[in-house]
Coordinates of C-alpha atoms in Angstrom, one line a residue:
X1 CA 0.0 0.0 0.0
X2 CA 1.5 3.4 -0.9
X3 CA 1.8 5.8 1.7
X4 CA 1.1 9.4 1.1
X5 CA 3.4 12.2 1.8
X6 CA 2.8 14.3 5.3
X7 CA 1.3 17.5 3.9
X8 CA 4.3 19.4 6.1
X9 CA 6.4 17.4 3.8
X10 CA 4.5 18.6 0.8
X11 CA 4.0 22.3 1.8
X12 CA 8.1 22.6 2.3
X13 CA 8.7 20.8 -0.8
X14 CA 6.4 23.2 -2.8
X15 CA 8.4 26.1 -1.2
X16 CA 11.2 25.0 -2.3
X17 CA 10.1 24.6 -5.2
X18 CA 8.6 27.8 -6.2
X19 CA 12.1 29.4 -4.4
X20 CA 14.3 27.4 -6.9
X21 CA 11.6 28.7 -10.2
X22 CA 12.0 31.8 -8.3
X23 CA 15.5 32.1 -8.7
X24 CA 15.8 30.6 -12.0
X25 CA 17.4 27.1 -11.0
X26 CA 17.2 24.0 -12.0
X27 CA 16.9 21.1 -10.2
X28 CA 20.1 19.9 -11.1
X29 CA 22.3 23.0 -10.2
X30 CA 20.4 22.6 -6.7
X31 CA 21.2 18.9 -6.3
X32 CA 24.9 19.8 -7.6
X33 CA 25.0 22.4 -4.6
X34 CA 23.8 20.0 -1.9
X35 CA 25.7 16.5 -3.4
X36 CA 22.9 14.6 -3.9
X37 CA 20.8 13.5 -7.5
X38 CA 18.1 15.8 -9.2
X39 CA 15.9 13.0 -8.4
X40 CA 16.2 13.3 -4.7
X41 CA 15.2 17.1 -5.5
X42 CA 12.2 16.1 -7.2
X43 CA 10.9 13.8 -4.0
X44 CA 11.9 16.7 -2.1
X45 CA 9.4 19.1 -4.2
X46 CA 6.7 16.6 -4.1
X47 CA 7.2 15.7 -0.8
X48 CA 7.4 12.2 -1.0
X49 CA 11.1 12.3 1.2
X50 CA 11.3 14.2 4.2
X51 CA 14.0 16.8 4.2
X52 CA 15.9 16.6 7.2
X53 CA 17.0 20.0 9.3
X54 CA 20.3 19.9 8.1
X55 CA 19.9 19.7 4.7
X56 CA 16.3 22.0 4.6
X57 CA 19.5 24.5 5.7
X58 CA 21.5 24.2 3.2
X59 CA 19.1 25.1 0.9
X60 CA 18.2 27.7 2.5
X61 CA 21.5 28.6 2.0
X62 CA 21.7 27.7 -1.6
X63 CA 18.2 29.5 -2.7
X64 CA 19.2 32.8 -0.6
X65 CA 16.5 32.5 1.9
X66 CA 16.2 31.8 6.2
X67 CA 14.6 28.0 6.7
X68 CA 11.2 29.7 8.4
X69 CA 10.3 30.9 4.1
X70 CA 10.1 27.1 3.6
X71 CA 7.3 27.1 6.5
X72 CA 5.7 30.5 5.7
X73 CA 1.6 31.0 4.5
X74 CA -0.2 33.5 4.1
X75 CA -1.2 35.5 7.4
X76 CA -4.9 34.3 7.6
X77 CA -6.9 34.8 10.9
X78 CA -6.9 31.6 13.2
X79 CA -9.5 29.6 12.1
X80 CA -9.9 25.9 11.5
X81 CA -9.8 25.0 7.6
X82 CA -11.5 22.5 6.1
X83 CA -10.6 19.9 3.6
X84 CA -11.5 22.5 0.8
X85 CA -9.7 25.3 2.1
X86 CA -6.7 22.8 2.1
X87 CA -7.1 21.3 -0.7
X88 CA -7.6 25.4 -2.4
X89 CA -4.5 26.2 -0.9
X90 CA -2.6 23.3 -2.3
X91 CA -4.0 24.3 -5.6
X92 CA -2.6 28.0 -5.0
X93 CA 0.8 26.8 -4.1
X94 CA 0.9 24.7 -6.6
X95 CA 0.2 26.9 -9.3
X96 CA 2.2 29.8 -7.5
X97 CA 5.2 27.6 -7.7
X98 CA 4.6 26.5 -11.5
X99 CA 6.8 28.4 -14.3
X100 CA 3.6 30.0 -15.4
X101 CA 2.3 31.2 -12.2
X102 CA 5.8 33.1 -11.5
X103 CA 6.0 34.6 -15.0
X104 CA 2.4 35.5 -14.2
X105 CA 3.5 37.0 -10.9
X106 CA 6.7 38.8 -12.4
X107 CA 4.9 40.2 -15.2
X108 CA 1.7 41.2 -12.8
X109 CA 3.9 43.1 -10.0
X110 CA 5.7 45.1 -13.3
X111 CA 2.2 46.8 -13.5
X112 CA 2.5 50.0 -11.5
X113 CA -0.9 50.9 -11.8
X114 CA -3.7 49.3 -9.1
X115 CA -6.4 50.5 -11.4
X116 CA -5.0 48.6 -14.0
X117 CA -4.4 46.0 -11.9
X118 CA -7.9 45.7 -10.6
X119 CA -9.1 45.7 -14.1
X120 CA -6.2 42.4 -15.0
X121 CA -8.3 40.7 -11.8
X122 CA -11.7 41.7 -13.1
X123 CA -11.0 40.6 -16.8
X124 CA -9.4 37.5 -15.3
X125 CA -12.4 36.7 -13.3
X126 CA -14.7 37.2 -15.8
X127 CA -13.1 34.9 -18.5
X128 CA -12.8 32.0 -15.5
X129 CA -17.0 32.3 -15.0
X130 CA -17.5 32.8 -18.7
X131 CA -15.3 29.2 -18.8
X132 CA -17.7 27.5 -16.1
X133 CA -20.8 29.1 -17.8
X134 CA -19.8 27.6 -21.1
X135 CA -18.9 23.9 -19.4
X136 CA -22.2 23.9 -18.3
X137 CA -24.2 25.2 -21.4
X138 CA -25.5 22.1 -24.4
X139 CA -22.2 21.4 -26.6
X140 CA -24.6 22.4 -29.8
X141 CA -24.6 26.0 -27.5
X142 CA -20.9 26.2 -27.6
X143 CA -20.2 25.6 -31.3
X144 CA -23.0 28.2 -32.0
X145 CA -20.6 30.6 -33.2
X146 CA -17.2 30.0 -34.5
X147 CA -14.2 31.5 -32.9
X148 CA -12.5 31.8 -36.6
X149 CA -13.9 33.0 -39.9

């Protein structure tokens, strides 16, 4: 029976993660740095090994950052969360800590302007429920119209 990884082990690994895409690194020049494979990076990331104190240090060390980032969320009032705010939250660090969620992020905090900004959300938003409105309309409803002449 497989054994799934602690979700500690899983929220440090996706910190690490998203520091190393963060800082442009590969997985290789990280395992290089710390003498192990790139392989033993990627069971890191997922979570599936446990990174001892030691070597979550030396990371640390490697990616530029104290070992408390790898342990860091978002300041949210005390409350308990339920399996869908967990499972939201994985979703969000996942996709935070993908390539396109930090070119996203880069290219979003270059925007000076919050009214612009508000507008990027809004648009955003509104494409994501026009997305679930169309998923749930007939399929003859969504090939109505033809997205090229």
């Amino acid at each position: 029976m497989k054994k799934n990884p602690n979700p500690i082990d899983t929220f440090v690994g996706s910190r690490v993660r998203m520091r190393r895409l963060m800082v442009g690194m590969s997985q290789e020049k990280l395992a290089d740095g710390l003498g192990i494979t790139f392989q033993q990076v990627q069971k890191y990331e997922k979570g599936t090994n446990r990174i001892g104190a030691s070597r979550l240090q030396a990371i640390a060390d490697i990616l530029g950052v104290h070992p408390s980032f790898f342990f860091q969320q978002d300041e949210k009032p005390e409350t308990r969360e339920t399996a869908a705010d967990v499972h939201e939250s994985h979703e969000i660090s996942s996709f935070v800590a993908s390539k396109e969620g930090i070119a996203l992020n880069r290219a979003f905090l270059k925007i000076a302007d919050p009214v612009l900004r508000k507008k990027i959300i809004a648009l955003v938003a509104a494409m994501a429920n026009s997305g679930e409105a169309e998923a749930a309309a007939p399929s003859a409803a969504r090939h109505a119209e033809p997205l090229h002449s």
